[in-house]
Amino acid sequence: MADLDLRRLRYFVAVAERLHFSRAAEELLIAQPALSRQIRALEKELRTELFVRDSHGVELTDTGRQLLDDARPLLAAADAARRRVDRAARADRTLVVGFRTGIRVTDAVRDFTAAHPEVTVEVRSVEWDDQAEALLDGRVDVAYVRLPVLADGLALTPLYSEPRMAALPAGHPLAAKDALTSAELARQTEILHLCVNPDPNPGGPRPVSAIRTVEEKLEYVAAGRGVCYLPRSATDLYRRADVRCLPVTDLPPDEVALAHAADRPSPLIDAFREAARRTAPPEA
Amino acid sequence: MADLDLRRLRYFVAVAERLHFSRAAEELLIAQPALSRQIRALEKELRTELFVRDSHGVELTDTGRQLLDDARPLLAAADAARRRVDRAARADRTLVVGFRTGIRVTDAVRDFTAAHPEVTVEVRSVEWDDQAEALLDGRVDVAYVRLPVLADGLALTPLYSEPRMAALPAGHPLAAKDALTSAELARQTEILHLCVNPDPNPGGPRPVSAIRTVEEKLEYVAAGRGVCYLPRSATDLYRRADVRCLPVTDLPPDEVALAHAADRPSPLIDAFREAARRTAPPEA
DNA sequence: GATCGGCCATGCGCCGAGGGTATCGCCGAC
DNA sequence: GTCGGCGATACCCTCGGCGCATGGCCGATC
């Protein structure tokens, strides 16, 4: 039994997702006849029909659906493997540091570079909902994260913590105070949650709106649609007159940690971790 | 970034496992130069060395080890996907029933075939350590299993249970009794465990020996090296003069169930499950 | 109801990837 | 020094995949 061909699988997924050969071919940057032939060849290899093509268009068969379910994770795994190899190949020459808005990385990078001038340090911003993936598949070597982190397979080094703040509209009755408690906020107003994943559970209930950035979040707050929690570095960064930010005294502080893939130890990662620890801001 | 090629990955794994190009090529049924070229091409594609080749032979680099770690599960996933598609393709024409020694399947097959004469029923024996895999990747559609089953993703239908027996050498002091308790066995003798996996945890401690079949197990018992537990159907099947089998009164009976992959429902599987339930032997 | 347009399949020629055979280069063993 | 084992290279051939042009089918349009 010959191997499946990942290129053909990718072609198949492209067609299955669009149910349209010509458009899929366009997306794949090949001509439509080539795509038709490849799909036919795949069907022949598997000795089964994957699509029903009739005058109404193209549809998946049951077998096709089965293959689609398998093909997507398989292709993702292949990509991840490829990235991990890429990472291993440059492991002793380059360090890729992931971070998110509001986290200061320059001090640690400078400290690290002083000790390892031969190593190229890349700094790359990482989406929150992708940070664990990015670490595990090798797109970044280490990443600053805010605890808690939900994924397995990551080694975490706590670095520092910062007060948790609440952002509320400037005219809000609570905005006159100097500090707040979570009870006051829970009782008085609706809390906006940052929804990072485009569609966390498809079909299910979802947060107000697909808010992806802190700016967007604050926009909602300024519009009087609610309040939200933020770490202090975020409120410092995005100061605005129509939003007031106050410390919330009874919530545990927001902890920032350095994460890296738990397998695949590396002296460079260890060195960067020490650099990050040395340069972490003092506790507030 | 082009896709990894699974064929090349398979070549790579073959070399990595043998650390010998010529022998790997022989195994792969290609000539050695072709293999050398493919590995070189893979290294070029990944822009990194995977092996160090010197006069002492061939060795993996760190990157090569990383790739090997990823390649094996990837290839296994591809094979499993292929098998699941094969299964989906024949889902409404064929039913593959897995079973293990000592389980009687003919009654259920006959009952099922009477109701579905158009369906081809294949019966295939399955290794214990492979039964969950075989169900999940579609090599078998349903399988008779003995509880408990350790794998997730399987739907289980209990069918019947049978007494648990102990097998001991004919001359053993306890062999004169009519029945035993687990306490007597635990106190008096060493228990042989059936070691089904060729090497359960490489490098770690392992059971006495790689016993794979009931016959082998009984051979050890006859040789006086221990006693073992078996379900009654097994002791009935492999009767021998130098081994005595007695019921163990205080152990829960051995339960036989029908298992199938929890996703991918199928009317044929449902029908076979009913047939199995109808034809299950009465409780002892 | 003839034509047109959208869409997938097919025919054909080209090119490159991959395989086989023969051979080279290196190194260690005897 | 020679020989044998092993991986790399040279050279050639085959086949698979692609693009272009075109065919065949069907539904929409006027």
PDB file of N, CA and C in Angstrom, chain B residues 195 197-209:
ATOM      1  N   CYS B 195       2.378 -11.192  28.883  1.00  0.00           N
ATOM      2  CA  CYS B 195       2.997  -9.977  28.351  1.00  0.00           C
ATOM      3  C   CYS B 195       2.763  -9.935  26.857  1.00  0.00           C
ATOM      4  N   ASN B 197       2.647  -7.043  24.772  1.00  0.00           N
ATOM      5  CA  ASN B 197       3.430  -6.096  23.981  1.00  0.00           C
ATOM      6  C   ASN B 197       4.865  -6.593  23.924  1.00  0.00           C
ATOM      7  N   PRO B 198       5.441  -6.618  22.734  1.00  0.00           N
ATOM      8  CA  PRO B 198       6.806  -7.145  22.584  1.00  0.00           C
ATOM      9  C   PRO B 198       7.784  -6.489  23.553  1.00  0.00           C
ATOM     10  N   ASP B 199       7.619  -5.211  23.759  1.00  0.00           N
ATOM     11  CA  ASP B 199       8.514  -4.531  24.689  1.00  0.00           C
ATOM     12  C   ASP B 199       7.780  -3.344  25.292  1.00  0.00           C
ATOM     13  N   PRO B 200       7.041  -3.581  26.363  1.00  0.00           N
ATOM     14  CA  PRO B 200       6.093  -2.578  26.871  1.00  0.00           C
ATOM     15  C   PRO B 200       6.746  -1.244  27.183  1.00  0.00           C
ATOM     16  N   ASN B 201       7.802  -1.260  27.959  1.00  0.00           N
ATOM     17  CA  ASN B 201       8.520  -0.001  28.176  1.00  0.00           C
ATOM     18  C   ASN B 201      10.007  -0.265  27.997  1.00  0.00           C
ATOM     19  N   PRO B 202      10.480   0.114  26.847  1.00  0.00           N
ATOM     20  CA  PRO B 202      11.865  -0.222  26.476  1.00  0.00           C
ATOM     21  C   PRO B 202      12.830   0.252  27.552  1.00  0.00           C
ATOM     22  N   GLY B 203      13.710  -0.624  27.935  1.00  0.00           N
ATOM     23  CA  GLY B 203      14.700  -0.243  28.920  1.00  0.00           C
ATOM     24  C   GLY B 203      14.243  -0.456  30.345  1.00  0.00           C
ATOM     25  N   GLY B 204      12.955  -0.390  30.576  1.00  0.00           N
ATOM     26  CA  GLY B 204      12.457  -0.549  31.936  1.00  0.00           C
ATOM     27  C   GLY B 204      12.337  -2.011  32.307  1.00  0.00           C
ATOM     28  N   PRO B 205      11.858  -2.287  33.519  1.00  0.00           N
ATOM     29  CA  PRO B 205      11.665  -3.679  33.931  1.00  0.00           C
ATOM     30  C   PRO B 205      10.539  -4.297  33.115  1.00  0.00           C
ATOM     31  N   ARG B 206      10.595  -5.569  32.885  1.00  0.00           N
ATOM     32  CA  ARG B 206       9.551  -6.191  32.088  1.00  0.00           C
ATOM     33  C   ARG B 206       9.201  -7.549  32.656  1.00  0.00           C
ATOM     34  N   PRO B 207       8.012  -8.029  32.337  1.00  0.00           N
ATOM     35  CA  PRO B 207       7.572  -9.322  32.866  1.00  0.00           C
ATOM     36  C   PRO B 207       8.537 -10.427  32.477  1.00  0.00           C
ATOM     37  N   VAL B 208       8.359 -11.541  33.176  1.00  0.00           N
ATOM     38  CA  VAL B 208       9.261 -12.672  33.041  1.00  0.00           C
ATOM     39  C   VAL B 208       9.768 -12.885  31.618  1.00  0.00           C
ATOM     40  N   SER B 209       8.857 -12.830  30.698  1.00  0.00           N
ATOM     41  CA  SER B 209       9.238 -13.212  29.342  1.00  0.00           C
ATOM     42  C   SER B 209       8.142 -12.739  28.419  1.00  0.00           C
TER      43      SER B 209
END
